[in-house]
Amino acid sequence: MNQELILKNINGFEFEELVADIFRKKGFKNVVVTPRTNDGGKDIIMDEVSPSGEIIKAVVECKHHKTGIGRPVVQKLHSAVSTLEYSGKKKRVYCIFQYFY
């Protein structure tokens, strides 16, 4: 089975878990998938460690569906990062898998 077909056959929550596993394998630390409901636009929260050792808190929004994302999704993630209680550097990450069939 090819990878695209596998991605089409998982649901949005399974996609979040898959994305979290990828970030863990890429070396991100403290990768946490947030609760399935009322996540405030934060599907995954994790730490990225810069080459200098600085911790950057990253907020990930995952989208796995047929339709494209619009401005409200982008605004929601921007707000989620802005309101995250963390005094250091923060960044936002989008993980989008859009499929057609």
Coordinates of C-alpha atoms in Angstrom, one line a residue:
M1 CA 0.0 0.0 0.0
N2 CA 1.4 3.4 -0.9
Q3 CA 1.9 6.2 1.7
E4 CA -0.7 8.5 0.1
L5 CA -3.4 5.8 0.3
I6 CA -2.5 5.2 4.0
L7 CA -2.8 8.9 4.7
K8 CA -6.2 9.1 3.1
N9 CA -7.5 6.2 5.2
I10 CA -6.6 7.6 8.6
N11 CA -8.8 10.1 10.5
G12 CA -7.8 13.5 11.8
F13 CA -6.9 12.3 15.2
E14 CA -4.7 9.5 13.8
F15 CA -3.1 12.1 11.6
E16 CA -2.2 14.2 14.7
E17 CA -0.6 11.2 16.3
L18 CA 1.3 10.4 13.1
V19 CA 2.6 14.0 12.9
A20 CA 3.6 14.0 16.5
D21 CA 5.6 10.8 15.9
I22 CA 7.4 12.4 13.0
F23 CA 8.4 15.4 15.1
R24 CA 9.6 13.1 17.9
K25 CA 11.8 11.2 15.3
K26 CA 13.1 14.5 14.0
G27 CA 14.4 15.4 17.5
F28 CA 11.8 17.7 18.9
K29 CA 11.3 17.4 22.7
N30 CA 8.3 17.2 24.9
V31 CA 6.0 16.5 22.0
V32 CA 2.4 16.4 23.4
V33 CA -0.8 15.9 21.4
T34 CA -3.5 18.0 23.1
P35 CA -7.0 16.7 24.0
R36 CA -9.3 16.0 21.1
T37 CA -11.8 18.7 21.9
N38 CA -11.4 22.3 23.0
D39 CA -7.7 22.4 22.1
G40 CA -7.9 26.1 21.3
G41 CA -6.2 25.6 18.0
K42 CA -3.3 23.7 19.4
D43 CA -3.2 20.1 18.2
I44 CA 0.4 19.5 19.2
I45 CA 2.7 21.5 21.5
M46 CA 6.5 20.7 21.5
D47 CA 9.9 22.1 22.1
E48 CA 12.4 22.8 19.4
V49 CA 16.0 23.1 20.6
S50 CA 18.1 25.6 18.6
P51 CA 21.7 24.9 17.8
S52 CA 22.6 27.2 20.7
G53 CA 20.4 25.2 23.1
E54 CA 17.6 27.8 23.2
I55 CA 14.1 26.2 23.7
I56 CA 11.5 27.4 21.2
K57 CA 7.9 26.4 22.0
A58 CA 6.2 25.3 18.8
V59 CA 2.4 25.0 18.4
V60 CA 1.2 22.7 15.6
E61 CA -2.1 22.8 13.9
C62 CA -2.9 19.6 11.9
K63 CA -5.5 19.5 9.1
H64 CA -6.4 16.3 7.3
H65 CA -9.3 16.7 4.9
K66 CA -10.6 17.2 1.4
T67 CA -11.2 20.9 1.5
G68 CA -8.6 23.6 1.7
I69 CA -8.0 25.6 4.7
G70 CA -9.1 29.2 4.9
R71 CA -8.2 32.4 6.8
P72 CA -10.1 31.4 10.0
V73 CA -7.7 28.4 10.5
V74 CA -4.7 30.6 10.1
Q75 CA -6.1 33.2 12.5
K76 CA -7.0 30.6 15.0
L77 CA -3.4 29.2 15.1
H78 CA -2.0 32.8 15.3
S79 CA -4.2 33.4 18.3
A80 CA -3.3 30.1 19.9
V81 CA 0.4 30.9 19.7
S82 CA -0.2 34.5 20.9
T83 CA -2.1 33.3 24.0
L84 CA 0.2 30.4 24.9
E85 CA 1.6 30.9 28.3
Y86 CA 5.3 30.8 27.7
S87 CA 7.8 33.6 28.2
G88 CA 10.4 32.4 25.7
K89 CA 10.3 32.2 21.9
K90 CA 7.3 30.7 20.2
K91 CA 6.5 29.6 16.7
R92 CA 3.6 28.1 14.7
V93 CA 3.7 25.1 12.4
Y94 CA 1.0 24.0 10.0
C95 CA 0.8 20.3 9.0
I96 CA -1.7 19.9 6.2
F97 CA -2.7 16.9 4.2
Q98 CA -5.3 17.7 1.6
Y99 CA -6.6 14.9 -0.6
F100 CA -8.8 14.6 -3.6
Y101 CA -10.8 11.6 -4.8

